[in-house]
Short mmCIF file of C-alpha atoms and ligand atoms in Angstrom, two decimals:
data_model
loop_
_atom_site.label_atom_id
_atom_site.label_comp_id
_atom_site.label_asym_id
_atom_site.label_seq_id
_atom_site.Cartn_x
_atom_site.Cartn_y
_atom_site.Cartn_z
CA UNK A 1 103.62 70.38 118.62
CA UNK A 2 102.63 67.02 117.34
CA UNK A 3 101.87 65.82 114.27
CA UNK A 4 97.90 65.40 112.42
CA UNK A 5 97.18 62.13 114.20
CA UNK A 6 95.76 60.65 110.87
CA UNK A 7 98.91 61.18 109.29
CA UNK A 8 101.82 58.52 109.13
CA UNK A 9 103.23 59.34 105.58
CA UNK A 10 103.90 61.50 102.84
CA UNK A 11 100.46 62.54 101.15
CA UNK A 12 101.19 61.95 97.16
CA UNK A 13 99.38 63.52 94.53
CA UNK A 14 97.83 60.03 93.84
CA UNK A 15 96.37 60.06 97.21
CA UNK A 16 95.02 63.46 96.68
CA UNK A 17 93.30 61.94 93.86
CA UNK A 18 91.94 59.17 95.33
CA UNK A 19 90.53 61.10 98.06
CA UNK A 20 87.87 62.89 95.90
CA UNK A 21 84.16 62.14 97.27
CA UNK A 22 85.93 60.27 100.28
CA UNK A 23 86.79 63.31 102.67
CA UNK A 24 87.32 67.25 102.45
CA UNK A 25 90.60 68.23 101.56
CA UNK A 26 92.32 71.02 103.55
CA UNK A 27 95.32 73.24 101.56
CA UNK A 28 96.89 76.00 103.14
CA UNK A 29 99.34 78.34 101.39
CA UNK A 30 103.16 78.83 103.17
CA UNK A 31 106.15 80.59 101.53
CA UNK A 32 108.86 79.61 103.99
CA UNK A 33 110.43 77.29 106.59
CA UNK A 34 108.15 78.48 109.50
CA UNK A 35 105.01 78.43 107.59
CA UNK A 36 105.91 75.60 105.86
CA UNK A 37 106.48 74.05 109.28
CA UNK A 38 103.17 75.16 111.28
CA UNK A 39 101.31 74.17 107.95
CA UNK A 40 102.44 70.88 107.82
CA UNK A 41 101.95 70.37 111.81
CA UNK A 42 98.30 71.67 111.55
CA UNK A 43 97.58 68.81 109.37
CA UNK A 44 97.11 70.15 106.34
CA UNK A 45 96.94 67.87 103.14
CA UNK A 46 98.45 70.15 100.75
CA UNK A 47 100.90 73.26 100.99
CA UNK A 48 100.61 75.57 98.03
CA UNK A 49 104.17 77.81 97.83
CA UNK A 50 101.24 80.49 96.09
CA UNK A 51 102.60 83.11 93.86
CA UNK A 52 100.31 84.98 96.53
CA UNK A 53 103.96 85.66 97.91
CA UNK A 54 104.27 88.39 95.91
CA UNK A 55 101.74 90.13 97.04
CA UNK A 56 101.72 89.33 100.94
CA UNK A 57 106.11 88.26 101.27
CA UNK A 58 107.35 90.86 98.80
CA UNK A 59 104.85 93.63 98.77
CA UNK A 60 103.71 93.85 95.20
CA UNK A 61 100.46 94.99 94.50
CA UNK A 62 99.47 92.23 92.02
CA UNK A 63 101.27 88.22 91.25
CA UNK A 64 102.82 89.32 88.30
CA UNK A 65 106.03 90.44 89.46
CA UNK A 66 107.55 87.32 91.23
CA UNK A 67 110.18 85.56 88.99
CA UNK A 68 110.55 82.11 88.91
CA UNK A 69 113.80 82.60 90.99
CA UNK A 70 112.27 83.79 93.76
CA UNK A 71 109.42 81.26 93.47
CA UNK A 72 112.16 78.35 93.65
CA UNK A 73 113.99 80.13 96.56
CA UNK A 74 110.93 80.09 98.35
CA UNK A 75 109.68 76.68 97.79
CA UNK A 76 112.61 74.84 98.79
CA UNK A 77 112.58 76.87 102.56
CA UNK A 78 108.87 76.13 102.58
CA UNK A 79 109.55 72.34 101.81
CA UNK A 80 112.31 71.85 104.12
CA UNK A 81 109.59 72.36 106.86
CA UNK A 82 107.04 70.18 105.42
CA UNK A 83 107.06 66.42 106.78
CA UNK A 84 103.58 65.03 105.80
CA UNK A 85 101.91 67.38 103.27
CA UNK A 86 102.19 67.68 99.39
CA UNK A 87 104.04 70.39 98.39
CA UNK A 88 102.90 72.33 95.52
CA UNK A 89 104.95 74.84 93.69
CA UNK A 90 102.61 77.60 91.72
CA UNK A 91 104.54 78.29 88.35
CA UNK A 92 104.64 82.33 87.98
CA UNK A 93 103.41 84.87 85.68
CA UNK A 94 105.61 84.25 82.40
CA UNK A 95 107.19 80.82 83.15
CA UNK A 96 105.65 78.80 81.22
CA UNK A 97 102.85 80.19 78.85
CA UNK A 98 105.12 80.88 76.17
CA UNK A 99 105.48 76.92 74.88
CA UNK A 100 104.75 73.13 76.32
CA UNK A 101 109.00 73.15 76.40
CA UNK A 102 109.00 76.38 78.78
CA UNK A 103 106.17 74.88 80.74
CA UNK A 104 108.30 71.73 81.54
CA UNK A 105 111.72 73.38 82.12
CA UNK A 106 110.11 75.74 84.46
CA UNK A 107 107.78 73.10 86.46
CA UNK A 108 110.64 70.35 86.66
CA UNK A 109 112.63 73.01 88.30
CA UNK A 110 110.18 72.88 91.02
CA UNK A 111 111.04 69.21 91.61
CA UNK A 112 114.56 69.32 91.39
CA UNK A 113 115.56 72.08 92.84
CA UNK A 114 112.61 73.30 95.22
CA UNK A 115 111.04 70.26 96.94
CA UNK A 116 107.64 70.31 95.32
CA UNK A 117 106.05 66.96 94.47
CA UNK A 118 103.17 68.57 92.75
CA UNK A 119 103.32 71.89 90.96
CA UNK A 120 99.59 74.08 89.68
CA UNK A 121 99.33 76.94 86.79
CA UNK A 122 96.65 79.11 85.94
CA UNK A 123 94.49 78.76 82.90
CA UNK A 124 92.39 76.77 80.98
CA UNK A 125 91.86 74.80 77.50
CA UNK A 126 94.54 76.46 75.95
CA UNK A 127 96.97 75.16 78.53
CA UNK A 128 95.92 71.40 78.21
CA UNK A 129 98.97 70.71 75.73
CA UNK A 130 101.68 72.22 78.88
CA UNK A 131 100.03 70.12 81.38
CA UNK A 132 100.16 66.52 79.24
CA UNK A 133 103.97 66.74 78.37
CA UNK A 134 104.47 67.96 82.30
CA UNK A 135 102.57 64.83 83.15
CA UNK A 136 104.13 62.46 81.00
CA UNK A 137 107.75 64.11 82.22
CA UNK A 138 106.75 63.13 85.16
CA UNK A 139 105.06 66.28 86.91
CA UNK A 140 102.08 66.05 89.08
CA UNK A 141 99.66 69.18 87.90
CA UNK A 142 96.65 70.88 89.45
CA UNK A 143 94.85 73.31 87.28
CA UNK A 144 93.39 76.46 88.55
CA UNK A 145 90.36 78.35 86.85
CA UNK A 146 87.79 80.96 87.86
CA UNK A 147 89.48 84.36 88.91
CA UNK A 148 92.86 83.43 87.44
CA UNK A 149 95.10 86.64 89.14
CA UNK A 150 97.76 86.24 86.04
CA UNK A 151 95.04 87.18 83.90
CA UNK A 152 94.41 90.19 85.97
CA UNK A 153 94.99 92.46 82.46
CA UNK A 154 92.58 90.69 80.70
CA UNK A 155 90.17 90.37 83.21
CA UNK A 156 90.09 93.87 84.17
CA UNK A 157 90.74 93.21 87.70
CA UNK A 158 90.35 91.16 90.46
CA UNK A 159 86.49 90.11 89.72
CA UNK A 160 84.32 86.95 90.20
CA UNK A 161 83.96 84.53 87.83
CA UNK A 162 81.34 82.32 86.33
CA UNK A 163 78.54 84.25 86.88
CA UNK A 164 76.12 82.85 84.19
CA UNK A 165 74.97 79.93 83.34
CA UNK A 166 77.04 79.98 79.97
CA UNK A 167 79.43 81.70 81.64
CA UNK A 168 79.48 78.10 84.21
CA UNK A 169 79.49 75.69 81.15
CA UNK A 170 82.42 77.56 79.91
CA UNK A 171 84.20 76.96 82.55
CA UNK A 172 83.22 72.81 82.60
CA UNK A 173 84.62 72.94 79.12
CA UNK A 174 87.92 73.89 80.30
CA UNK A 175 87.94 72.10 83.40
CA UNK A 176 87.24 68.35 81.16
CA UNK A 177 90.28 69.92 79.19
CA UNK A 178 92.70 70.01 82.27
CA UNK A 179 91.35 66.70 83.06
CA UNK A 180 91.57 65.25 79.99
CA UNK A 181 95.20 66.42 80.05
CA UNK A 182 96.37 64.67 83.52
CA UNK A 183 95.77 66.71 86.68
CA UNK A 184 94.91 65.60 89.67
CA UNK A 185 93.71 68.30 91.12
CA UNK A 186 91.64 71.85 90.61
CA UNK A 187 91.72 74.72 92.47
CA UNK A 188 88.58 77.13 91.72
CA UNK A 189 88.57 80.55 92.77
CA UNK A 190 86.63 83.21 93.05
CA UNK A 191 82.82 82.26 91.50
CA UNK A 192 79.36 81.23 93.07
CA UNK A 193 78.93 78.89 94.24
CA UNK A 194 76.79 76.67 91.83
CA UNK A 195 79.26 77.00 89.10
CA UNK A 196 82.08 75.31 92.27
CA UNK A 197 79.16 72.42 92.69
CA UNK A 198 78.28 71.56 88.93
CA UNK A 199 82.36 71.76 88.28
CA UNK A 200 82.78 69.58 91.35
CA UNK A 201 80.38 66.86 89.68
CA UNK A 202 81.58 67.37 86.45
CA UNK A 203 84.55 66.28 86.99
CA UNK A 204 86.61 63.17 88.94
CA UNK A 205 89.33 64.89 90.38
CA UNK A 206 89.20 66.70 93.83
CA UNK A 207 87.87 70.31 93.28
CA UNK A 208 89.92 73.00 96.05
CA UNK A 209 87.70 76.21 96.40
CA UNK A 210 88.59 79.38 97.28
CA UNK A 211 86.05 82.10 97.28
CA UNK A 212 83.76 79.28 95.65
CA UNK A 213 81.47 77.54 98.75
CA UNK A 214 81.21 74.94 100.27
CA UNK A 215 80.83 72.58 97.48
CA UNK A 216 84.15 71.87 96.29
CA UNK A 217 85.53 68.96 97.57
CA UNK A 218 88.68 71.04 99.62
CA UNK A 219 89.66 74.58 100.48
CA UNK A 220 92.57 76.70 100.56
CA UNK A 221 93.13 80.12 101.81
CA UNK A 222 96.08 82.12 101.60
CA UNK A 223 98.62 81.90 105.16
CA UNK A 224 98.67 85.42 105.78
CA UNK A 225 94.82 85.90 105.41
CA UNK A 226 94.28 83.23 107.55
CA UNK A 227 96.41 84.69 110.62
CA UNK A 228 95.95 88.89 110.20
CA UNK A 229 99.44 89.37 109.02
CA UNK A 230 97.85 91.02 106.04
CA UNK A 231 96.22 93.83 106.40
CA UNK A 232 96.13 95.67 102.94
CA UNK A 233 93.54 93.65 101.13
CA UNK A 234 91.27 91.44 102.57
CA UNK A 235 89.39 89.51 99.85
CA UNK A 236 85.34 88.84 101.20
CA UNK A 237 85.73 85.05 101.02
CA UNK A 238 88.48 85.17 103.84
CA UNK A 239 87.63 83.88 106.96
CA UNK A 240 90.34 85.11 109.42
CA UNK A 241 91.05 82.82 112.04
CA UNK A 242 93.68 84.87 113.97
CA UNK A 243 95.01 88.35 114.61
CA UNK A 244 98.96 87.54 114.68
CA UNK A 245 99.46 91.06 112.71
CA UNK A 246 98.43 93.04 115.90
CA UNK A 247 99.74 90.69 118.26
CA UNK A 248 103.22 91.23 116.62
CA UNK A 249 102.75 94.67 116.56
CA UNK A 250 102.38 94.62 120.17
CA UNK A 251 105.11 93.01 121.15
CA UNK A 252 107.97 94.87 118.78
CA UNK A 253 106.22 98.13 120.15
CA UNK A 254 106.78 96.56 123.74
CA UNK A 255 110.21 95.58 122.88
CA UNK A 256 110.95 99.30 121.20
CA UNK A 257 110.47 101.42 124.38
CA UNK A 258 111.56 98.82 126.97
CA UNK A 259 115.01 99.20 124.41
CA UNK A 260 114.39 103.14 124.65
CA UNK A 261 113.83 102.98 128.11
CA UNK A 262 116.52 100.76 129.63
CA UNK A 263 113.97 98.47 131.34
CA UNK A 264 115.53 95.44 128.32
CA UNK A 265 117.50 93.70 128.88
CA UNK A 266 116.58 93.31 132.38
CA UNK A 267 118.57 91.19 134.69
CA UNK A 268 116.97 87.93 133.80
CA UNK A 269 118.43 88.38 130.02
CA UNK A 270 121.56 89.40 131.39
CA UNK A 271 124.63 86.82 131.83
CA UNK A 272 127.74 87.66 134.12
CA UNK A 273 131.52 87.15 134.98
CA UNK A 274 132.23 84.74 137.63
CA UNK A 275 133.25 86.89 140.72
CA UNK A 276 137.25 85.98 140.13
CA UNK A 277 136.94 86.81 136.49
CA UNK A 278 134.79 90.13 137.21
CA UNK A 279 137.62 90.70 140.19
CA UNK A 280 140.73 90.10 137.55
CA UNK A 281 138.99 92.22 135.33
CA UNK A 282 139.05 94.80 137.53
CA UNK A 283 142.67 94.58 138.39
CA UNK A 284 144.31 94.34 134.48
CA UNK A 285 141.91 97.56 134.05
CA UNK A 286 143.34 99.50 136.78
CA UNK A 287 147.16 98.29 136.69
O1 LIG B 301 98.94 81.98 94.84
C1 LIG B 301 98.04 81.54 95.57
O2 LIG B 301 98.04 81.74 96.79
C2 LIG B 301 96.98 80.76 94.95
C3 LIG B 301 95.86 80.30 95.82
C4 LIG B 301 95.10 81.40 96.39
C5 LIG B 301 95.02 79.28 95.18
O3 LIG B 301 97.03 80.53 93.80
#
């Protein structure tokens, strides 16, 4: 498959930056080398190793549960198959609210021993003082605000944001904060759509939507939503572009009874003794 023919070299968080109010911005999530791979091939700008994996790789029923472990495990498979696009590694549930030291150790992990070039957390103001020391260590940082699934406890569930107008300025307040602090970039999820557009002006870094319109200035969408290899939740924002989940389903079921009924492997999978082998063969078995 060939590569996005706009795309020559790596895509830096700087360029990500610089892109804002110059062209849409297309993020995909991946958690490993194939998706990772087709990702990167489909031309996508950014590939977001999502702490989504827990929910749609390891079968959790919320984020909270992936450690940063796995998270690193992940991201460096997911990298290895990404040529072009910025790799982001999403810092889990627990590894890094506790202090601005945490927040550091945890994301510079990403870097060193994952692959990522760019890494995002969840949350807003209060996280401003995390994000400036990873930035001046040396960490490119996209915030994230709006539905925040970490906060999932506090939230009371998975439940759209910003749906007043103070509610909206709220959110502005802690998106200057994030700015103010260094990232490049901001994902916003889950909220209507004005509150994406007056954050999107608000602000001079590129704005990624998900669940938020058309107004932010780039999307993302989580990999398995995207394909149908998810079945068990479906959020309403998803547009599904593919049904991979039954098309896999299928094809093992094919491959089950043509196993249970002797028609695989057929002769055309099957490899064979030269004729004086098969006839020696023969001969040492019947001495
Ligand atoms: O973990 C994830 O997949 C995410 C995106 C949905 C933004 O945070």
């Amino acid at each position: 498959m060939s590569q996005h023919p706009e795309r020559t070299k790596k895509i830096t968080a700087p360029d990500i930056l610089a892109a804002k109010g110059k062209r849409k911005l297309a993020m995909m999530t991946a958690y490993d080398y194939p998706s990772g791979l087709l990702a990167d091939q489909a031309g996508m700008d950014m590939v977001l190793v999502g702490d989504s994996l827990a929910m749609v790789v390891l079968g959790h029923m919320d984020t909270l549960s992936v450690t940063l472990d796995e998270m690193i495990h992940h991201t460096r498979a997911t990298a290895r198959g990404v040529t072009n696009a910025l790799v982001v590694g999403d810092l889990p549930f627990g590894s890094y609210q506790a202090s601005v030291e945490q927040a550091v150790r945890t994301s510079s992990r990403f870097l060193a021993e994952g692959g990522a070039r760019a890494v995002k957390l969840e949350g807003g103001s209060a996280f401003a003082p995390h994000i400036r020391a990873m930035v001046q260590a040396g960490i490119p940082v996209i915030g994230h605000i709006g539905l925040t699934p970490q906060h999932i406890a506090t939230l009371g569930g998975f439940r759209y944001q910003g749906k007043t107008a103070e509610a909206i300025l709220a959110l502005i307040d802690d998106a200057l904060a994030l700015v103010e602090a260094g990232i490049f970039a901001l994902v916003l999820e889950a909220m209507p759509a004005e509150a994406a557009k007056a954050i999107t002006e608000a602000v001079p870094v590129p704005t990624i939507g998900i669940g938020a319109g058309p107004e932010a200035d780039g999307q993302v969408l989580v990999y398995h939503d995207v394909l149908g290899l998810f079945e068990r939740f479906t959020p309403r924002f998803v547009k599904q572009y593919a049904a991979l989940g039954e098309a896999a389903l299928a094809a093992l079921s094919a491959y089950a009874s043509e196993v249970r009924n002797g028609s695989f492997p057929s002769e055309e999978h099957t490899t064979h003794l030269s004729k004086e082998e098969a006839e020696k063969l023969h001969q040492l078995q019947n001495r």
